[in-house]
GROMACS .gro file of N, CA, C and O in nm:
model
  396
    1MET      N    1  -0.677  -0.412   1.233
    1MET     CA    2  -0.711  -0.467   1.107
    1MET      C    3  -0.796  -0.586   1.117
    1MET      O    4  -0.794  -0.660   1.217
    2ARG      N    5  -0.898  -0.590   1.017
    2ARG     CA    6  -0.991  -0.707   1.018
    2ARG      C    7  -0.938  -0.794   0.905
    2ARG      O    8  -0.918  -0.758   0.791
    3PHE      N    9  -0.941  -0.931   0.933
    3PHE     CA   10  -0.904  -1.031   0.839
    3PHE      C   11  -1.031  -1.115   0.791
    3PHE      O   12  -1.118  -1.133   0.866
    4ALA      N   13  -1.013  -1.172   0.675
    4ALA     CA   14  -1.132  -1.240   0.618
    4ALA      C   15  -1.147  -1.377   0.696
    4ALA      O   16  -1.250  -1.435   0.698
    5SER      N   17  -1.035  -1.430   0.754
    5SER     CA   18  -1.053  -1.550   0.817
    5SER      C   19  -0.927  -1.578   0.911
    5SER      O   20  -0.834  -1.484   0.909
    6GLU      N   21  -0.923  -1.672   0.998
    6GLU     CA   22  -0.821  -1.701   1.080
    6GLU      C   23  -0.703  -1.729   1.013
    6GLU      O   24  -0.578  -1.709   1.047
    7PHE      N   25  -0.718  -1.806   0.901
    7PHE     CA   26  -0.606  -1.832   0.805
    7PHE      C   27  -0.529  -1.703   0.759
    7PHE      O   28  -0.408  -1.693   0.768
    8ASP      N   29  -0.607  -1.602   0.713
    8ASP     CA   30  -0.553  -1.485   0.672
    8ASP      C   31  -0.472  -1.408   0.777
    8ASP      O   32  -0.365  -1.359   0.756
    9LYS      N   33  -0.536  -1.418   0.897
    9LYS     CA   34  -0.466  -1.354   1.023
    9LYS      C   35  -0.331  -1.418   1.043
    9LYS      O   36  -0.237  -1.353   1.070
   10ALA      N   37  -0.342  -1.557   1.054
   10ALA     CA   38  -0.221  -1.624   1.083
   10ALA      C   39  -0.120  -1.615   0.981
   10ALA      O   40   0.000  -1.597   1.007
   11ALA      N   41  -0.160  -1.613   0.852
   11ALA     CA   42  -0.060  -1.592   0.747
   11ALA      C   43   0.002  -1.446   0.761
   11ALA      O   44   0.130  -1.432   0.741
   12PHE      N   45  -0.067  -1.353   0.784
   12PHE     CA   46  -0.015  -1.219   0.795
   12PHE      C   47   0.087  -1.206   0.918
   12PHE      O   48   0.197  -1.153   0.898
   13HIS      N   49   0.048  -1.269   1.035
   13HIS     CA   50   0.131  -1.259   1.148
   13HIS      C   51   0.248  -1.348   1.158
   13HIS      O   52   0.350  -1.327   1.221
   14ALA      N   53   0.231  -1.473   1.094
   14ALA     CA   54   0.335  -1.578   1.110
   14ALA      C   55   0.371  -1.654   0.989
   14ALA      O   56   0.450  -1.742   0.990
   15GLY      N   57   0.308  -1.620   0.870
   15GLY     CA   58   0.325  -1.693   0.745
   15GLY      C   59   0.440  -1.634   0.665
   15GLY      O   60   0.522  -1.544   0.724
   16PRO      N   61   0.453  -1.687   0.546
   16PRO     CA   62   0.571  -1.629   0.463
   16PRO      C   63   0.539  -1.487   0.425
   16PRO      O   64   0.425  -1.442   0.428
   17PRO      N   65   0.648  -1.421   0.353
   17PRO     CA   66   0.609  -1.277   0.315
   17PRO      C   67   0.500  -1.296   0.218
   17PRO      O   68   0.501  -1.372   0.123
   18ALA      N   69   0.405  -1.191   0.221
   18ALA     CA   70   0.292  -1.210   0.135
   18ALA      C   71   0.223  -1.060   0.142
   18ALA      O   72   0.256  -0.985   0.223
   19LEU      N   73   0.138  -1.038   0.029
   19LEU     CA   74   0.065  -0.915   0.020
   19LEU      C   75  -0.079  -0.955   0.056
   19LEU      O   76  -0.135  -1.066   0.023
   20PHE      N   77  -0.151  -0.871   0.109
   20PHE     CA   78  -0.288  -0.891   0.140
   20PHE      C   79  -0.378  -0.766   0.092
   20PHE      O   80  -0.331  -0.645   0.107
   21THR      N   81  -0.486  -0.795   0.036
   21THR     CA   82  -0.585  -0.691  -0.015
   21THR      C   83  -0.714  -0.715   0.049
   21THR      O   84  -0.747  -0.826   0.084
   22PRO      N   85  -0.796  -0.607   0.054
   22PRO     CA   86  -0.936  -0.623   0.108
   22PRO      C   87  -1.031  -0.708   0.016
   22PRO      O   88  -1.017  -0.687  -0.117
   23ASP      N   89  -1.108  -0.793   0.066
   23ASP     CA   90  -1.204  -0.864  -0.011
   23ASP      C   91  -1.330  -0.762  -0.028
   23ASP      O   92  -1.323  -0.651   0.021
   24PRO      N   93  -1.433  -0.818  -0.082
   24PRO     CA   94  -1.549  -0.721  -0.114
   24PRO      C   95  -1.612  -0.674   0.025
   24PRO      O   96  -1.675  -0.571   0.022
   25ARG      N   97  -1.593  -0.734   0.127
   25ARG     CA   98  -1.648  -0.690   0.267
   25ARG      C   99  -1.552  -0.601   0.332
   25ARG      O  100  -1.577  -0.559   0.448
   26GLY      N  101  -1.426  -0.588   0.275
   26GLY     CA  102  -1.336  -0.483   0.336
   26GLY      C  103  -1.236  -0.555   0.431
   26GLY      O  104  -1.152  -0.499   0.499
   27ASN      N  105  -1.244  -0.694   0.428
   27ASN     CA  106  -1.158  -0.769   0.535
   27ASN      C  107  -1.025  -0.813   0.442
   27ASN      O  108  -1.039  -0.857   0.330
   28LEU      N  109  -0.915  -0.801   0.519
   28LEU     CA  110  -0.792  -0.844   0.444
   28LEU      C  111  -0.783  -0.995   0.425
   28LEU      O  112  -0.812  -1.067   0.512
   29ARG      N  113  -0.741  -1.023   0.301
   29ARG     CA  114  -0.710  -1.166   0.275
   29ARG      C  115  -0.579  -1.170   0.196
   29ARG      O  116  -0.543  -1.080   0.125
   30ILE      N  117  -0.518  -1.286   0.197
   30ILE     CA  118  -0.386  -1.298   0.123
   30ILE      C  119  -0.418  -1.294  -0.020
   30ILE      O  120  -0.527  -1.335  -0.063
   31ASP      N  121  -0.337  -1.216  -0.099
   31ASP     CA  122  -0.353  -1.204  -0.244
   31ASP      C  123  -0.252  -1.281  -0.322
   31ASP      O  124  -0.137  -1.236  -0.337
   32PRO      N  125  -0.279  -1.401  -0.345
   32PRO     CA  126  -0.192  -1.495  -0.399
   32PRO      C  127  -0.134  -1.461  -0.537
   32PRO      O  128  -0.024  -1.484  -0.562
   33GLU      N  129  -0.226  -1.401  -0.630
   33GLU     CA  130  -0.172  -1.368  -0.756
   33GLU      C  131  -0.065  -1.252  -0.744
   33GLU      O  132   0.038  -1.255  -0.806
   34ARG      N  133  -0.109  -1.153  -0.672
   34ARG     CA  134  -0.010  -1.037  -0.662
   34ARG      C  135   0.117  -1.080  -0.588
   34ARG      O  136   0.223  -1.033  -0.612
   35THR      N  137   0.100  -1.168  -0.476
   35THR     CA  138   0.222  -1.209  -0.402
   35THR      C  139   0.314  -1.299  -0.503
   35THR      O  140   0.437  -1.266  -0.494
   36ARG      N  141   0.260  -1.375  -0.581
   36ARG     CA  142   0.337  -1.462  -0.675
   36ARG      C  143   0.410  -1.377  -0.767
   36ARG      O  144   0.529  -1.391  -0.794
   37GLU      N  145   0.336  -1.280  -0.826
   37GLU     CA  146   0.404  -1.195  -0.923
   37GLU      C  147   0.519  -1.120  -0.870
   37GLU      O  148   0.635  -1.109  -0.927
   38VAL      N  149   0.505  -1.055  -0.752
   38VAL     CA  150   0.625  -0.989  -0.689
   38VAL      C  151   0.732  -1.082  -0.633
   38VAL      O  152   0.847  -1.041  -0.630
   39TRP      N  153   0.704  -1.208  -0.589
   39TRP     CA  154   0.806  -1.291  -0.541
   39TRP      C  155   0.896  -1.328  -0.658
   39TRP      O  156   1.019  -1.348  -0.647
   40LEU      N  157   0.852  -1.324  -0.794
   40LEU     CA  158   0.940  -1.342  -0.905
   40LEU      C  159   1.039  -1.237  -0.917
   40LEU      O  160   1.153  -1.250  -0.964
   41LEU      N  161   1.007  -1.119  -0.867
   41LEU     CA  162   1.087  -0.998  -0.875
   41LEU      C  163   1.180  -0.978  -0.756
   41LEU      O  164   1.288  -0.921  -0.767
   42VAL      N  165   1.134  -1.033  -0.643
   42VAL     CA  166   1.214  -1.026  -0.523
   42VAL      C  167   1.223  -1.163  -0.451
   42VAL      O  168   1.162  -1.188  -0.349
   43PRO      N  169   1.286  -1.256  -0.519
   43PRO     CA  170   1.301  -1.401  -0.462
   43PRO      C  171   1.357  -1.406  -0.324
   43PRO      O  172   1.338  -1.499  -0.261
   44GLU      N  173   1.437  -1.312  -0.294
   44GLU     CA  174   1.510  -1.305  -0.159
   44GLU      C  175   1.427  -1.248  -0.051
   44GLU      O  176   1.477  -1.218   0.068
   45ALA      N  177   1.303  -1.203  -0.075
   45ALA     CA  178   1.220  -1.147   0.022
   45ALA      C  179   1.211  -1.210   0.146
   45ALA      O  180   1.198  -1.341   0.157
   46GLN      N  181   1.225  -1.143   0.264
   46GLN     CA  182   1.212  -1.195   0.396
   46GLN      C  183   1.111  -1.132   0.472
   46GLN      O  184   1.084  -1.014   0.451
   47ARG      N  185   1.045  -1.201   0.567
   47ARG     CA  186   0.949  -1.132   0.648
   47ARG      C  187   1.017  -1.017   0.703
   47ARG      O  188   1.139  -1.006   0.752
   48GLY      N  189   0.933  -0.896   0.734
   48GLY     CA  190   0.989  -0.782   0.798
   48GLY      C  191   0.879  -0.734   0.884
   48GLY      O  192   0.796  -0.812   0.935
   49GLU      N  193   0.869  -0.606   0.900
   49GLU     CA  194   0.762  -0.536   0.977
   49GLU      C  195   0.637  -0.533   0.903
   49GLU      O  196   0.634  -0.536   0.783
   50ASP      N  197   0.528  -0.530   0.982
   50ASP     CA  198   0.390  -0.533   0.926
   50ASP      C  199   0.380  -0.386   0.874
   50ASP      O  200   0.411  -0.280   0.935
   51ALA      N  201   0.320  -0.352   0.760
   51ALA     CA  202   0.298  -0.232   0.696
   51ALA      C  203   0.179  -0.212   0.614
   51ALA      O  204   0.125  -0.317   0.552
   52ILE      N  205   0.124  -0.100   0.615
   52ILE     CA  206   0.006  -0.068   0.524
   52ILE      C  207   0.059   0.036   0.419
   52ILE      O  208   0.120   0.133   0.449
   53TYR      N  209   0.004   0.014   0.294
   53TYR     CA  210   0.038   0.103   0.177
   53TYR      C  211  -0.076   0.137   0.110
   53TYR      O  212  -0.181   0.066   0.106
   54ILE      N  213  -0.086   0.240   0.032
   54ILE     CA  214  -0.193   0.280  -0.055
   54ILE      C  215  -0.112   0.262  -0.194
   54ILE      O  216  -0.008   0.319  -0.228
   55LEU      N  217  -0.167   0.172  -0.272
   55LEU     CA  218  -0.127   0.134  -0.410
   55LEU      C  219  -0.205   0.214  -0.506
   55LEU      O  220  -0.322   0.211  -0.500
   56THR      N  221  -0.136   0.295  -0.585
   56THR     CA  222  -0.209   0.370  -0.692
   56THR      C  223  -0.166   0.306  -0.828
   56THR      O  224  -0.058   0.312  -0.868
   57ASP      N  225  -0.280   0.267  -0.901
   57ASP     CA  226  -0.258   0.208  -1.037
   57ASP      C  227  -0.210   0.319  -1.134
   57ASP      O  228  -0.289   0.425  -1.138
   58THR      N  229  -0.109   0.293  -1.203
   58THR     CA  230  -0.055   0.399  -1.297
   58THR      C  231  -0.151   0.427  -1.409
   58THR      O  232  -0.166   0.552  -1.447
   59ALA      N  233  -0.211   0.326  -1.464
   59ALA     CA  234  -0.298   0.346  -1.575
   59ALA      C  235  -0.422   0.417  -1.548
   59ALA      O  236  -0.478   0.504  -1.622
   60THR      N  237  -0.493   0.388  -1.424
   60THR     CA  238  -0.617   0.444  -1.395
   60THR      C  239  -0.620   0.536  -1.286
   60THR      O  240  -0.725   0.614  -1.266
   61GLY      N  241  -0.519   0.543  -1.214
   61GLY     CA  242  -0.521   0.630  -1.081
   61GLY      C  243  -0.606   0.583  -0.975
   61GLY      O  244  -0.613   0.644  -0.867
   62VAL      N  245  -0.661   0.458  -0.983
   62VAL     CA  246  -0.739   0.401  -0.870
   62VAL      C  247  -0.643   0.358  -0.758
   62VAL      O  248  -0.539   0.301  -0.779
   63ARG      N  249  -0.687   0.383  -0.641
   63ARG     CA  250  -0.616   0.365  -0.514
   63ARG      C  251  -0.684   0.243  -0.441
   63ARG      O  252  -0.792   0.222  -0.449
   64MET      N  253  -0.586   0.160  -0.393
   64MET     CA  254  -0.636   0.048  -0.304
   64MET      C  255  -0.543   0.034  -0.185
   64MET      O  256  -0.431   0.059  -0.196
   65LEU      N  257  -0.600  -0.033  -0.089
   65LEU     CA  258  -0.521  -0.053   0.037
   65LEU      C  259  -0.438  -0.192   0.010
   65LEU      O  260  -0.489  -0.287  -0.051
   66LEU      N  261  -0.315  -0.189   0.055
   66LEU     CA  262  -0.229  -0.300   0.038
   66LEU      C  263  -0.163  -0.316   0.165
   66LEU      O  264  -0.086  -0.236   0.229
   67ALA      N  265  -0.172  -0.439   0.238
   67ALA     CA  266  -0.109  -0.466   0.365
   67ALA      C  267   0.003  -0.572   0.339
   67ALA      O  268  -0.019  -0.657   0.242
   68THR      N  269   0.100  -0.571   0.414
   68THR     CA  270   0.203  -0.669   0.397
   68THR      C  271   0.280  -0.706   0.526
   68THR      O  272   0.282  -0.614   0.619
   69ASN      N  273   0.351  -0.808   0.523
   69ASN     CA  274   0.441  -0.851   0.638
   69ASN      C  275   0.582  -0.839   0.575
   69ASN      O  276   0.682  -0.899   0.635
   70CYS      N  277   0.596  -0.782   0.462
   70CYS     CA  278   0.731  -0.785   0.394
   70CYS      C  279   0.738  -0.656   0.309
   70CYS      O  280   0.692  -0.659   0.189
   71PRO      N  281   0.775  -0.538   0.356
   71PRO     CA  282   0.766  -0.424   0.286
   71PRO      C  283   0.833  -0.431   0.148
   71PRO      O  284   0.803  -0.367   0.048
   72ALA      N  285   0.943  -0.517   0.124
   72ALA     CA  286   1.011  -0.530  -0.002
   72ALA      C  287   0.905  -0.576  -0.108
   72ALA      O  288   0.917  -0.530  -0.228
   73LEU      N  289   0.814  -0.650  -0.069
   73LEU     CA  290   0.716  -0.692  -0.176
   73LEU      C  291   0.626  -0.585  -0.216
   73LEU      O  292   0.591  -0.564  -0.325
   74ALA      N  293   0.588  -0.508  -0.122
   74ALA     CA  294   0.495  -0.387  -0.149
   74ALA      C  295   0.574  -0.281  -0.229
   74ALA      O  296   0.499  -0.222  -0.309
   75LEU      N  297   0.698  -0.263  -0.214
   75LEU     CA  298   0.760  -0.154  -0.283
   75LEU      C  299   0.799  -0.203  -0.426
   75LEU      O  300   0.841  -0.122  -0.504
   76CYS      N  301   0.771  -0.332  -0.462
   76CYS     CA  302   0.802  -0.388  -0.593
   76CYS      C  303   0.681  -0.388  -0.669
   76CYS      O  304   0.649  -0.499  -0.715
   77GLN      N  305   0.611  -0.288  -0.707
   77GLN     CA  306   0.492  -0.287  -0.790
   77GLN      C  307   0.520  -0.245  -0.927
   77GLN      O  308   0.574  -0.121  -0.946
   78VAL      N  309   0.490  -0.317  -1.021
   78VAL     CA  310   0.540  -0.296  -1.170
   78VAL      C  311   0.419  -0.200  -1.243
   78VAL      O  312   0.454  -0.143  -1.340
   79ARG      N  313   0.305  -0.213  -1.186
   79ARG     CA  314   0.199  -0.131  -1.262
   79ARG      C  315   0.138  -0.019  -1.173
   79ARG      O  316   0.029   0.020  -1.200
   80GLY      N  317   0.212   0.015  -1.067
   80GLY     CA  318   0.152   0.121  -0.976
   80GLY      C  319   0.274   0.173  -0.893
   80GLY      O  320   0.390   0.130  -0.891
   81SER      N  321   0.235   0.267  -0.811
   81SER     CA  322   0.319   0.328  -0.702
   81SER      C  323   0.261   0.305  -0.577
   81SER      O  324   0.148   0.299  -0.556
   82VAL      N  325   0.339   0.301  -0.481
   82VAL     CA  326   0.280   0.273  -0.331
   82VAL      C  327   0.343   0.397  -0.246
   82VAL      O  328   0.443   0.451  -0.267
   83ARG      N  329   0.256   0.410  -0.150
   83ARG     CA  330   0.289   0.512  -0.042
   83ARG      C  331   0.256   0.451   0.095
   83ARG      O  332   0.145   0.410   0.110
   84ARG      N  333   0.352   0.443   0.177
   84ARG     CA  334   0.331   0.388   0.309
   84ARG      C  335   0.235   0.477   0.406
   84ARG      O  336   0.267   0.595   0.397
   85VAL      N  337   0.157   0.421   0.473
   85VAL     CA  338   0.074   0.493   0.563
   85VAL      C  339   0.081   0.430   0.710
   85VAL      O  340   0.099   0.303   0.709
   86ASP      N  341   0.074   0.509   0.807
   86ASP     CA  342   0.082   0.460   0.945
   86ASP      C  343  -0.051   0.412   1.004
   86ASP      O  344  -0.059   0.332   1.094
   87ASP      N  345  -0.160   0.463   0.956
   87ASP     CA  346  -0.292   0.426   1.014
   87ASP      C  347  -0.378   0.354   0.918
   87ASP      O  348  -0.419   0.409   0.816
   88TYR      N  349  -0.412   0.247   0.955
   88TYR     CA  350  -0.509   0.146   0.874
   88TYR      C  351  -0.634   0.208   0.849
   88TYR      O  352  -0.688   0.202   0.739
   89ASP      N  353  -0.700   0.255   0.944
   89ASP     CA  354  -0.831   0.320   0.939
   89ASP      C  355  -0.836   0.442   0.843
   89ASP      O  356  -0.921   0.452   0.763
   90ALA      N  357  -0.729   0.519   0.858
   90ALA     CA  358  -0.716   0.635   0.768
   90ALA      C  359  -0.694   0.592   0.629
   90ALA      O  360  -0.747   0.649   0.518
   91ALA      N  361  -0.620   0.485   0.608
   91ALA     CA  362  -0.598   0.427   0.460
   91ALA      C  363  -0.730   0.381   0.414
   91ALA      O  364  -0.761   0.405   0.284
   92ARG      N  365  -0.809   0.298   0.493
   92ARG     CA  366  -0.936   0.263   0.450
   92ARG      C  367  -1.023   0.376   0.396
   92ARG      O  368  -1.102   0.368   0.301
   93ALA      N  369  -1.028   0.473   0.481
   93ALA     CA  370  -1.119   0.599   0.448
   93ALA      C  371  -1.062   0.664   0.329
   93ALA      O  372  -1.147   0.712   0.248
   94GLU      N  373  -0.939   0.669   0.309
   94GLU     CA  374  -0.884   0.740   0.186
   94GLU      C  375  -0.930   0.651   0.064
   94GLU      O  376  -0.962   0.729  -0.046
   95VAL      N  377  -0.907   0.523   0.063
   95VAL     CA  378  -0.946   0.449  -0.051
   95VAL      C  379  -1.086   0.453  -0.082
   95VAL      O  380  -1.138   0.470  -0.189
   96ALA      N  381  -1.176   0.443   0.027
   96ALA     CA  382  -1.323   0.459   0.011
   96ALA      C  383  -1.365   0.589  -0.039
   96ALA      O  384  -1.460   0.605  -0.129
   97GLY      N  385  -1.296   0.688   0.011
   97GLY     CA  386  -1.328   0.824  -0.041
   97GLY      C  387  -1.313   0.857  -0.186
   97GLY      O  388  -1.373   0.956  -0.235
   98GLN      N  389  -1.239   0.785  -0.256
   98GLN     CA  390  -1.216   0.809  -0.407
   98GLN      C  391  -1.347   0.767  -0.484
   98GLN      O  392  -1.360   0.818  -0.592
   99TRP      N  393  -1.446   0.697  -0.425
   99TRP     CA  394  -1.568   0.664  -0.495
   99TRP      C  395  -1.677   0.756  -0.447
   99TRP      O  396  -1.781   0.762  -0.495
   0.00000   0.00000   0.00000
């Protein structure tokens, strides 16, 4: 996985439970708005295993890559559905392929 900065990399590997999405260059960065939103729904969230998901927006069908260090946060999406994937590069290719 490629991160936008050393901060994002450290947050993913050692920080609090959070969600990460690709920036315009395709590098993962912490997504504070999305993380805050789901923390309200899962306040007891604890760090867990690192995981990659494909998030599909319910209204538009648009897919995006979602990485997390807390699967409970990824699974709590109110405007979409998620599917866990094992391969980061395959997930990137799938998301890019929709365009």
